[in-house]
Amino acid sequence: MGGVLDMFSGLAFLQELDLSENSLIEGELPTSVGSLCNMNVLKLSVNNMEGEITDFLDGLSRCSNGSSIENLDLGLNQFSGSLPESIAHLSKLRYLQLPNNLFEGPIPESIGNMSALEEINFSGNKMNRIPTGFGQLSALTAAGLSYNVWEGVISEAHFANLSRLRDLDLYKDSPNISLAFNISPGWAPPFKLHLINIRSCNLGPNFPNWLKKQDELVTVVLNNAQISGEIPNWFLELNLQLDKFDVAYNQLSGSPPTSLVFTSSANVALSSNLYEGPLPLWSPNVTQVYLDNNRFSGPIPPDIGDKMPLLTDLDISQNSLTGRIPLSIGNLSTLTSLVISNNYLTGEIPGFWSNIPFLYEFVMSNNSLSGTIPSSIGSLNSLKFFVLSNNNLSGLKVELTDIDNQRYEGKLTVVAKGRQLQYQQTLYLVNSFDLSDNRLSGEIPSGLADLVKLGTLNLSMNGLVGEIPSSIGNLDVLETLDLSRNRLSGPIPPGMTSLTKLNHLDLSYNNLSGKIPTANQFQTFNDPSMYEGNSGLCGVPLTKLCPGDGAPSHPPDANSDENDGDNDEDRLDRLWLFLSTGLGFIIGFWGVCVFVSGGDMESPDS
């Protein structure tokens, strides 16, 4: 409450006030705090404060001998409005921390008069313009300008006197580019950067020539920067010791920069470019490699697990890789995410998974893998995503145990009725079990109900027979169920009406029969297409009457002419929004689930 801060307004000689992370601090910042002219440090971060700060800053600017404040931290609140030009009266201010608020509008032009400023952090706001006066901050060492809505043009004037600048974070909160760099090729900046993190800005069309003398760089991120062509030799000859090199989402081509030298726990991201040729490898220090959505071809290097043994994340999806999965991947004991989908890989899935105990994301969909699914996958106690759809797999013998909720940062691509949806924000993920479009046969095991925290189950486009197990109704957090295009028969189990969180159901093109349940969630499933191709089914929403029924009473048609624009595309967007609902559920087989071609109950590991 604002009264807490008012209590301090009479302490004229107060020099430091730190009330960060205090649940009692809420409301607007009292103007009276601006009268504390002797205060050097004010920290109010991570509270529930709101409103504008103009009156507070004006109060400080009226101090007869000038404000003494050197460190102002108002981050992670709900402060709003524009920063006033009067902020420049804080002539002694060295550290200005305003991240994760609701500030909007331009950075004041007068900021160039704040010659003592060493660090600024405006990240996570809605600010839109960077003035040329910014380039006069000769003491500035770190500029945090990420996650705003920047627009306009950045020129040499914006950096003219930033001789001490070491860290530059500048990117937008969306991939739409409205900020461009207009810097002459021969310009030599006055600074020596350690970190450059520029995203969703136009730096192109060529790799920025003004980095030519930046031989102290440790972190290089030029992501979604409209850069094309090759990375120049002069950059590779800077002999940098990098902990991160991210040039994803550009149009870079030529040879991947394999000569770069990396420090421990390094990250390499070349995703979504035009690189081709064999898959590149780097030094053993690299732990995260993202090479997805390029044109790499040929086999995965057989020694990948030996050359980069400390890998935790490997994404080589959406390329043209061929051949088998190398056995050396089994040496990656710290691997947590393996994504090799959308390639042309063949052969059987190796059985080395017990050597990779921390794997939580396992995505091999859209390849030509064959054989059975090895039982050693059952040892993956951290598994969160298990996606093997669209292969030629014929069997499964897996026992998965319960695990705790995990947080996933990065991107995830899922398939809904053939449409790929990609999510690139931080997500608390629902567990996914996807074996669609394979050659699985036999019955769905009743033990499937032991995946008690499963959020997504997709077994569509296989050869499964028999009835839907009645125990499937025990999956009470299930949100998506797709059993379409199999050979399932019998009734829809009445117990499925217990699936009260279900928001997407597809049972089409089977041999199901009997009356469609109408209780709970089934009352909301008004689209006949989710049941089509089952000639034995009857009842709402189908037009076919069940024996003893009168004329069916249909709910309003959600697909009438006036709603034609709200068909498959929009409906899928709604149905798959569950991925960002923060559920983070668990996959866990307590029993053994077996999908086996030809009834072989003892299929060996591949």
Coordinates of C-alpha atoms in Angstrom, one line a residue, residues 304-568:
I304 CA 28.5 -36.8 -33.4
G305 CA 28.2 -38.2 -29.9
D306 CA 32.0 -38.4 -29.6
K307 CA 32.8 -35.0 -31.0
M308 CA 30.2 -33.2 -28.9
P309 CA 29.8 -35.4 -25.9
L310 CA 28.3 -32.7 -23.6
L311 CA 25.3 -31.9 -25.8
T312 CA 22.1 -31.2 -23.9
D313 CA 20.0 -29.9 -26.8
L314 CA 20.2 -31.1 -30.4
D315 CA 17.7 -30.0 -33.1
I316 CA 18.5 -31.0 -36.6
S317 CA 14.9 -31.3 -37.8
Q318 CA 13.5 -30.1 -41.2
N319 CA 16.6 -30.9 -43.2
S320 CA 17.3 -33.6 -45.8
L321 CA 19.3 -36.0 -43.6
T322 CA 19.4 -39.7 -44.6
G323 CA 20.7 -42.9 -43.2
R324 CA 20.4 -44.3 -39.7
I325 CA 20.4 -42.8 -36.2
P326 CA 24.1 -43.0 -35.1
L327 CA 24.9 -45.2 -32.2
S328 CA 27.2 -42.5 -30.8
I329 CA 24.1 -40.5 -29.8
G330 CA 23.9 -43.1 -27.0
N331 CA 27.0 -41.5 -25.5
L332 CA 25.2 -38.2 -24.9
S333 CA 24.5 -38.8 -21.3
T334 CA 23.4 -35.2 -20.6
L335 CA 21.0 -34.9 -23.5
T336 CA 17.6 -33.4 -22.6
S337 CA 16.1 -32.6 -26.0
L338 CA 16.5 -34.6 -29.2
V339 CA 14.6 -33.3 -32.3
I340 CA 15.4 -35.0 -35.6
S341 CA 11.9 -34.9 -37.2
N342 CA 11.2 -34.1 -40.8
N343 CA 14.2 -35.8 -42.5
Y344 CA 14.6 -39.0 -44.5
L345 CA 16.1 -41.1 -41.8
T346 CA 15.7 -44.9 -42.1
G347 CA 16.4 -48.1 -40.2
E348 CA 15.4 -49.0 -36.7
I349 CA 15.4 -46.8 -33.5
P350 CA 18.5 -47.9 -31.5
G351 CA 18.1 -49.2 -28.0
F352 CA 20.5 -47.1 -26.1
W353 CA 18.0 -44.8 -24.3
S354 CA 18.8 -46.0 -20.8
N355 CA 22.1 -44.2 -21.3
I356 CA 20.3 -40.8 -21.7
P357 CA 18.4 -40.5 -18.4
F358 CA 17.5 -36.8 -18.6
L359 CA 15.8 -36.8 -22.0
Y360 CA 12.5 -35.0 -21.8
E361 CA 11.8 -34.2 -25.5
F362 CA 12.0 -37.1 -28.0
V363 CA 10.8 -36.1 -31.4
M364 CA 11.5 -38.3 -34.5
S365 CA 8.3 -37.7 -36.5
N366 CA 8.1 -37.6 -40.3
N367 CA 10.9 -39.9 -41.2
S368 CA 11.0 -43.4 -42.5
L369 CA 12.0 -45.2 -39.4
S370 CA 10.9 -48.9 -39.1
G371 CA 10.8 -51.8 -36.7
T372 CA 9.6 -51.8 -33.2
I373 CA 10.0 -49.1 -30.5
P374 CA 12.7 -50.2 -28.1
S375 CA 11.6 -50.9 -24.5
S376 CA 14.6 -49.0 -23.2
I377 CA 12.6 -45.8 -23.9
G378 CA 10.7 -46.8 -20.8
S379 CA 13.7 -45.8 -18.7
L380 CA 13.3 -42.2 -19.6
N381 CA 11.8 -41.0 -16.4
S382 CA 12.0 -37.3 -17.4
L383 CA 10.2 -37.8 -20.7
K384 CA 7.7 -35.1 -21.5
F385 CA 7.2 -35.3 -25.2
F386 CA 7.2 -38.6 -27.1
V387 CA 6.5 -38.0 -30.8
L388 CA 7.2 -40.6 -33.4
S389 CA 4.3 -39.9 -35.8
N390 CA 4.5 -40.5 -39.6
N391 CA 7.1 -43.3 -39.6
N392 CA 6.8 -47.0 -40.5
L393 CA 7.0 -48.3 -36.9
S394 CA 5.1 -51.5 -36.1
G395 CA 5.4 -52.1 -32.3
L396 CA 5.7 -50.7 -28.9
K397 CA 6.8 -52.2 -25.6
V398 CA 7.3 -49.3 -23.2
E399 CA 7.0 -48.8 -19.5
L400 CA 7.2 -45.1 -18.5
T401 CA 7.2 -44.0 -14.9
D402 CA 5.8 -40.8 -13.3
I403 CA 7.9 -37.7 -13.3
D404 CA 7.6 -34.2 -11.9
N405 CA 6.5 -31.1 -13.9
Q406 CA 9.1 -29.6 -16.0
R407 CA 9.4 -26.2 -17.6
Y408 CA 10.3 -26.0 -21.3
E409 CA 11.7 -22.9 -23.0
G410 CA 12.1 -22.8 -26.7
K411 CA 10.0 -23.9 -29.6
L412 CA 7.7 -26.8 -30.2
T413 CA 6.0 -28.0 -33.4
V414 CA 2.8 -30.1 -33.1
V415 CA 0.6 -31.4 -35.8
A416 CA -3.2 -31.0 -35.7
K417 CA -5.0 -32.7 -38.6
G418 CA -1.9 -32.3 -40.8
R419 CA -1.3 -28.7 -39.9
Q420 CA 1.9 -27.9 -38.1
L421 CA 1.6 -25.3 -35.3
Q422 CA 4.8 -23.9 -33.8
Y423 CA 5.1 -22.3 -30.4
Q424 CA 8.2 -20.3 -29.6
Q425 CA 7.4 -18.8 -26.2
T426 CA 8.0 -20.2 -22.8
L427 CA 5.5 -22.9 -22.2
Y428 CA 4.4 -25.1 -19.3
L429 CA 3.8 -28.1 -21.4
V430 CA 1.1 -30.7 -21.4
N431 CA 2.6 -34.2 -21.9
S432 CA 2.2 -35.5 -25.5
F433 CA 2.1 -39.1 -26.6
D434 CA 2.0 -39.1 -30.4
L435 CA 2.4 -42.3 -32.5
S436 CA 0.1 -41.3 -35.3
D437 CA 0.6 -42.4 -38.9
N438 CA 2.6 -45.6 -38.3
R439 CA 1.9 -49.3 -38.7
L440 CA 0.9 -50.1 -35.2
S441 CA -1.6 -53.0 -34.9
G442 CA -3.4 -55.0 -32.2
E443 CA -5.6 -53.6 -29.5
I444 CA -5.2 -50.5 -27.5
P445 CA -4.0 -51.8 -24.1
S446 CA -6.2 -51.1 -21.1
G447 CA -2.9 -50.1 -19.3
L448 CA -3.0 -46.9 -21.3
A449 CA -5.3 -45.6 -18.6
D450 CA -2.3 -45.6 -16.3
L451 CA -0.9 -42.5 -18.1
V452 CA -2.9 -40.6 -15.5
K453 CA -1.5 -37.1 -16.3
L454 CA -1.6 -37.4 -20.1
G455 CA -2.8 -34.3 -21.9
T456 CA -2.5 -35.3 -25.5
L457 CA -2.9 -38.8 -27.0
N458 CA -2.7 -39.3 -30.8
L459 CA -2.8 -42.8 -32.2
S460 CA -4.5 -41.9 -35.5
M461 CA -3.7 -43.5 -38.8
N462 CA -2.6 -46.9 -37.7
G463 CA -4.1 -50.4 -37.8
L464 CA -5.4 -50.7 -34.3
V465 CA -8.4 -53.0 -33.7
G466 CA -10.7 -54.0 -31.0
E467 CA -12.7 -51.7 -28.7
I468 CA -11.7 -48.5 -27.1
P469 CA -10.8 -49.5 -23.5
S470 CA -13.4 -48.3 -21.0
S471 CA -10.5 -47.4 -18.7
I472 CA -9.6 -44.5 -21.0
G473 CA -12.1 -42.5 -19.0
N474 CA -9.6 -42.4 -16.2
L475 CA -7.4 -40.0 -18.1
D476 CA -9.2 -37.1 -16.4
V477 CA -6.8 -34.4 -17.6
L478 CA -6.8 -35.5 -21.2
E479 CA -7.5 -32.5 -23.5
T480 CA -6.8 -34.0 -26.9
L481 CA -7.7 -37.5 -28.1
D482 CA -7.3 -38.6 -31.7
L483 CA -8.0 -42.3 -32.6
S484 CA -9.1 -41.6 -36.1
R485 CA -8.4 -43.8 -39.1
N486 CA -7.9 -47.1 -37.4
R487 CA -10.1 -50.2 -37.3
L488 CA -11.6 -49.8 -33.8
S489 CA -15.0 -51.4 -33.3
G490 CA -17.7 -51.5 -30.6
P491 CA -19.3 -48.7 -28.7
I492 CA -17.8 -45.4 -27.5
P493 CA -17.3 -46.3 -23.8
P494 CA -19.7 -44.4 -21.6
G495 CA -16.8 -43.8 -19.2
M496 CA -15.3 -41.3 -21.8
T497 CA -17.9 -38.8 -20.6
S498 CA -15.7 -38.5 -17.5
L499 CA -13.1 -36.7 -19.7
T500 CA -14.4 -33.3 -18.7
K501 CA -11.3 -31.4 -19.9
L502 CA -11.4 -32.9 -23.4
N503 CA -11.7 -30.2 -26.0
H504 CA -10.6 -32.0 -29.1
L505 CA -11.9 -35.4 -30.1
D506 CA -11.5 -37.3 -33.4
L507 CA -12.9 -40.9 -33.7
S508 CA -13.6 -40.7 -37.4
Y509 CA -13.1 -43.6 -39.9
N510 CA -13.2 -46.6 -37.6
N511 CA -15.9 -49.3 -37.2
L512 CA -17.5 -47.9 -34.1
S513 CA -21.2 -48.6 -33.4
G514 CA -23.9 -47.7 -31.0
K515 CA -25.2 -44.4 -29.5
I516 CA -22.9 -41.5 -29.1
P517 CA -22.7 -40.4 -25.5
T518 CA -24.3 -37.1 -24.6
A519 CA -23.1 -36.3 -21.1
N520 CA -20.6 -33.7 -20.0
Q521 CA -18.1 -32.7 -22.7
F522 CA -19.9 -34.7 -25.3
Q523 CA -22.7 -32.1 -25.3
T524 CA -20.2 -29.7 -26.8
F525 CA -19.0 -31.9 -29.6
N526 CA -21.4 -30.7 -32.2
D527 CA -19.2 -31.4 -35.3
P528 CA -20.3 -34.6 -37.1
S529 CA -16.9 -34.9 -38.8
M530 CA -15.3 -36.2 -35.6
Y531 CA -17.6 -39.3 -35.9
E532 CA -17.8 -39.7 -39.7
G533 CA -16.8 -42.9 -41.3
N534 CA -18.4 -45.0 -38.6
S535 CA -21.6 -46.4 -40.2
G536 CA -22.7 -48.0 -37.0
L537 CA -22.8 -44.8 -34.9
C538 CA -26.1 -43.0 -34.2
G539 CA -27.4 -40.0 -32.3
V540 CA -26.6 -36.4 -32.0
P541 CA -24.8 -34.7 -33.8
L542 CA -25.3 -37.3 -36.6
T543 CA -28.5 -37.3 -38.5
K544 CA -28.9 -41.1 -38.1
L545 CA -31.4 -42.0 -35.4
C546 CA -30.7 -44.6 -32.8
P547 CA -33.4 -47.3 -32.3
G548 CA -36.2 -45.9 -30.1
D549 CA -35.2 -42.3 -30.6
G550 CA -37.4 -39.6 -32.0
A551 CA -36.3 -36.9 -34.4
P552 CA -32.8 -35.8 -33.3
S553 CA -32.6 -32.4 -31.6
H554 CA -29.6 -30.6 -33.1
P555 CA -27.9 -27.7 -31.4
P556 CA -27.3 -24.6 -33.5
D557 CA -25.0 -25.5 -36.4
A558 CA -21.6 -24.1 -35.7
N559 CA -20.7 -24.5 -39.4
S560 CA -23.6 -22.6 -41.0
D561 CA -23.0 -20.3 -43.9
E562 CA -22.4 -17.2 -41.8
N563 CA -19.7 -19.1 -39.9
D564 CA -17.9 -20.5 -42.9
G565 CA -14.9 -18.5 -42.1
D566 CA -14.7 -20.2 -38.7
N567 CA -14.0 -23.6 -40.0
D568 CA -11.0 -25.9 -39.7

